[in-house]
Amino acid sequence: MTVTFDNSYSRLPDRFFVRMQPAAVAEPGLIAVNAPLSHRLGLDPDLLAQPDWVAIFAGNAVPDGAAPLAQAYAGHQFGGWVPQLGDGRALLLGEVVAPDGRRFDIQLKGSGPTAFSRRGDGRAWIGPVLREYIVSEAMAALGVPTTRALAAVTTGEVVWRETALPGAVLARVASSHIRVGTFQYFAARGDSEALRLLADHVIARHYPDAETPLDLLDRVVAAQARLIARWMSLGFIHGVMNTDNMAISGETIDYGPCAFMDAYHPEKVFSSIDQFGRYAFNNQPQIALWNLAQFASCLLPLMGEEGPAIEAATASINRLPEIYGDEWLRLFRAKIGLATEEPGDRALIEALLSRMAEGRADFTRTFRGLAEGTAAAEFAAPDAFEGWATDWQARLAREADPKATLATANPAYIPRNHRVEEAIRAAVAGDFDPFHRLNAVLAHPFERCPEAEGYDAAPGEGEVVTRTFCGT
Ligand code: AMP
Ligand code: MG
């Protein structure tokens, strides 16, 4: 199959990237091709599953028209500045234009060392590859803007992570891989010309109605505010919201030690590398603001006279809390069955959340249980729910069709940690069935179906996952 590439990023100046070929692996083996996503891109999934494309996904061949490159970027990691990061274990193969005219990057993650690998091996083991595949596809099915997984392959090679583990490569699709850290890379070098080119590229690609860098900032602030509200409405914790892991497109990117919460707690942290809880669940909106302040400061050199530029940029990022707050309220209203707006709604939602935190109620099951009449059972002390439910019922009496609102707002199935871990464990032992079954369930998160029995359950006592590990 010929895939037509049109590589706009590779037409930017040389200092934006390093051209590289992927490093070949011993024995490419197909794990999965994502059929719906293939169709979305105008590609034939059966052909992507053929040996010549499995070889491409593993990095053993480069398709005609691709222009593989490692992108340069910088970033703040856990608040600390790192002037050069870049694709250390990934290569952008190129861009394809889907039948609807939208442009997508195809990137290989785990494809071997690059100019940016520092001391890393450029590789990935099967765990992070499957985790990203499962969680990013679940996010897409839940309607959250996200990068996607087009395919996953094994390498037939071993990757060393304290112990020997099977290697794998993920073929990732994104509307672009441009990050806050990409802007930071050039801003830190005082390279205003590159900043201008990058801003123009991003505007053309993602925000064509933006006319100025300030417009661009406004758009990115709004996109991120809405994105984080979506995460919060699903109990999702990104885990590593470094500026290099925040996409300018407003898509969720870089699923490392991410997780969906089981029992609700606003201060929940999963990532094993997040010692101080910087990226705890409830901190995410604040961190987005902090990251966007970094983005804003990168754009300042493009915004004219310094004083007014700082003022305008500050006003732009200060709109984040309001946009976020409005979106959060809209989403949570629907989650408790409200299609109309009343002034007391926010307090009603917050009262439920605080009871959930006290009662260690499962986040997803409680909200789903509102429609199914099973929410009380999620609380250590069901009375805590019943007290709230009296106020809730009084409010619902003024709604026309709360059942319909609830049904579309609250998924039954999310990628629960213990299921993700189960799929990874089985895959390491050579059995990919749990991985495929889990993906099949998560493709339809709102529809209960018999094949998905048990997948809505919270982890049993021995199954609770308390820490997730970095994506390497
Ligand atoms: P991340 O965990 O995705 O935020 O990665 C942070 C930085 O470390 C990026 O520049 C990655 O490319 C780089 N990196 C992570 N894992 C590896 C690896 N195994 N080999 C080389 N570079 C890596
Ligand atoms: Mg990253």
Coordinates of C-alpha atoms in Angstrom, one line a residue, residues 133-312:
Y133 CA -2.4 2.1 23.4
I134 CA -5.2 1.2 25.9
V135 CA -5.5 4.5 27.7
S136 CA -5.2 6.8 24.6
E137 CA -7.8 4.8 22.7
A138 CA -10.1 4.7 25.8
M139 CA -9.8 8.5 26.0
A140 CA -10.7 8.8 22.3
A141 CA -13.8 6.6 22.9
L142 CA -14.7 8.8 25.9
G143 CA -14.6 11.9 23.6
V144 CA -11.5 13.4 25.1
P145 CA -9.0 15.1 22.7
T146 CA -6.0 12.8 22.6
T147 CA -3.2 11.4 20.5
R148 CA -4.1 7.9 19.2
A149 CA -2.6 4.5 18.7
L150 CA -2.4 3.3 15.1
A151 CA -0.4 0.1 15.8
A152 CA 1.8 -1.7 18.2
V153 CA 4.5 -4.2 17.4
T154 CA 7.0 -6.3 19.3
T155 CA 10.7 -6.1 18.4
G156 CA 11.9 -9.6 19.2
E157 CA 14.5 -7.8 21.4
V158 CA 15.0 -7.4 25.1
V159 CA 14.9 -4.1 26.8
W160 CA 16.6 -3.7 30.2
R161 CA 14.6 -2.0 32.9
E162 CA 16.1 -3.4 36.1
T163 CA 15.1 -6.7 34.5
A164 CA 14.9 -8.0 30.9
L165 CA 11.6 -7.2 29.3
P166 CA 10.2 -7.6 25.8
G167 CA 10.7 -4.6 23.6
A168 CA 7.9 -3.0 21.6
V169 CA 7.1 0.1 19.4
L170 CA 4.0 2.2 19.3
A171 CA 2.8 3.9 16.2
R172 CA 1.3 7.1 17.5
V173 CA -1.0 9.4 15.6
A174 CA -1.4 13.1 16.7
S175 CA -2.7 16.2 15.1
S176 CA 0.8 17.3 15.8
H177 CA 3.6 16.6 18.4
I178 CA 4.3 20.3 19.0
R179 CA 4.5 21.0 22.7
V180 CA 4.8 24.0 25.0
G181 CA 8.4 22.7 25.2
T182 CA 8.9 23.2 21.5
F183 CA 8.3 26.9 21.9
Q184 CA 10.5 26.9 25.0
Y185 CA 13.4 25.4 23.1
F186 CA 13.6 28.4 20.7
A187 CA 12.6 31.0 23.3
A188 CA 15.5 29.9 25.5
R189 CA 17.9 30.3 22.6
G190 CA 16.6 33.8 21.8
D191 CA 15.6 32.5 18.4
S192 CA 12.7 34.8 17.5
E193 CA 12.8 33.9 13.9
A194 CA 12.2 30.2 14.7
L195 CA 9.5 31.2 17.2
R196 CA 7.7 33.2 14.4
L197 CA 7.9 30.2 12.0
L198 CA 6.7 27.8 14.7
A199 CA 3.8 30.1 15.6
D200 CA 2.8 30.5 12.0
H201 CA 3.1 26.7 11.5
V202 CA 0.9 26.0 14.5
I203 CA -1.7 28.7 13.6
A204 CA -2.0 27.2 10.0
R205 CA -2.3 23.7 11.3
H206 CA -4.4 24.0 14.5
Y207 CA -5.9 27.4 14.8
P208 CA -6.4 28.8 11.3
D209 CA -8.8 31.6 12.6
A210 CA -6.0 33.0 14.8
E211 CA -4.5 36.1 13.3
T212 CA -1.9 37.1 15.9
P213 CA 0.3 35.4 18.5
L214 CA -2.1 36.7 21.1
D215 CA -5.0 35.0 19.3
L216 CA -2.9 31.8 19.3
L217 CA -2.3 32.1 23.1
D218 CA -6.1 32.6 23.6
R219 CA -6.9 29.5 21.6
V220 CA -4.4 27.3 23.4
V221 CA -5.5 28.5 26.8
A222 CA -9.1 27.7 25.9
A223 CA -8.2 24.3 24.4
Q224 CA -6.2 23.3 27.5
A225 CA -8.8 24.6 29.9
R226 CA -11.4 22.4 28.3
L227 CA -9.1 19.5 28.1
I228 CA -8.3 19.5 31.8
A229 CA -12.0 19.9 32.6
R230 CA -12.6 16.7 30.6
W231 CA -9.9 14.9 32.6
M232 CA -11.3 16.0 35.8
S233 CA -14.8 14.9 34.8
L234 CA -13.5 11.3 34.3
G235 CA -11.2 11.0 37.3
F236 CA -8.1 11.0 35.0
I237 CA -4.6 11.8 36.3
H238 CA -2.0 12.6 33.6
G239 CA 0.8 12.0 36.0
V240 CA 3.6 14.0 34.3
M241 CA 2.2 17.4 33.2
N242 CA 5.7 18.7 32.3
T243 CA 5.7 21.4 29.7
D244 CA 7.2 19.0 27.2
N245 CA 4.1 16.8 27.8
M246 CA 1.6 19.5 27.0
A247 CA 0.5 19.6 23.3
I248 CA -0.3 22.9 21.6
S249 CA -3.1 21.2 19.8
G250 CA -5.0 20.6 23.0
E251 CA -4.7 16.9 22.8
T252 CA -3.7 14.7 25.7
I253 CA -0.2 13.5 25.0
D254 CA 2.5 11.3 26.6
Y255 CA 0.7 8.7 28.6
G256 CA 3.4 7.7 31.1
P257 CA 2.4 6.9 34.7
C258 CA -1.2 8.1 34.1
A259 CA -4.2 6.6 35.7
F260 CA -7.9 6.7 36.2
M261 CA -8.9 6.9 39.8
D262 CA -10.9 4.1 41.4
A263 CA -11.8 5.5 44.9
Y264 CA -12.2 9.2 44.7
H265 CA -9.7 11.5 46.4
P266 CA -8.9 15.0 45.2
E267 CA -5.3 14.7 46.2
K268 CA -4.6 11.4 44.6
V269 CA -1.2 10.9 43.1
F270 CA -0.1 7.8 41.2
S271 CA 3.2 8.5 39.5
S272 CA 6.1 6.8 41.2
I273 CA 8.3 9.7 40.1
D274 CA 6.0 12.4 41.5
Q275 CA 7.5 12.6 45.0
F276 CA 5.8 15.8 46.1
G277 CA 2.4 15.4 44.5
R278 CA 3.0 18.2 42.1
Y279 CA 0.7 16.5 39.5
A280 CA -1.9 15.3 42.0
F281 CA -5.5 15.1 40.6
N282 CA -6.7 18.4 42.0
N283 CA -3.5 20.3 41.0
Q284 CA -4.0 19.7 37.3
P285 CA -5.9 23.0 36.5
Q286 CA -3.2 25.0 38.4
I287 CA -0.4 23.2 36.6
A288 CA -2.0 23.9 33.3
L289 CA -2.0 27.5 34.2
W290 CA 1.6 27.4 35.2
N291 CA 2.6 25.6 31.9
L292 CA 0.6 28.1 29.9
A293 CA 2.4 31.0 31.6
Q294 CA 5.6 29.4 30.3
F295 CA 4.0 29.3 26.8
A296 CA 2.9 32.9 27.0
S297 CA 6.4 34.1 28.0
C298 CA 7.7 32.3 24.8
L299 CA 5.3 34.3 22.7
L300 CA 6.2 37.7 24.2
P301 CA 9.0 38.4 21.6
L302 CA 6.4 38.1 18.9
M303 CA 3.9 40.3 20.6
G304 CA 5.3 43.8 20.1
E305 CA 6.2 46.3 22.7
E306 CA 7.1 44.6 26.0
G307 CA 4.8 46.3 28.5
P308 CA 1.5 46.0 26.6
A309 CA 2.5 42.5 25.5
I310 CA 3.0 41.3 29.1
E311 CA -0.3 42.8 30.0
A312 CA -2.2 41.2 27.2

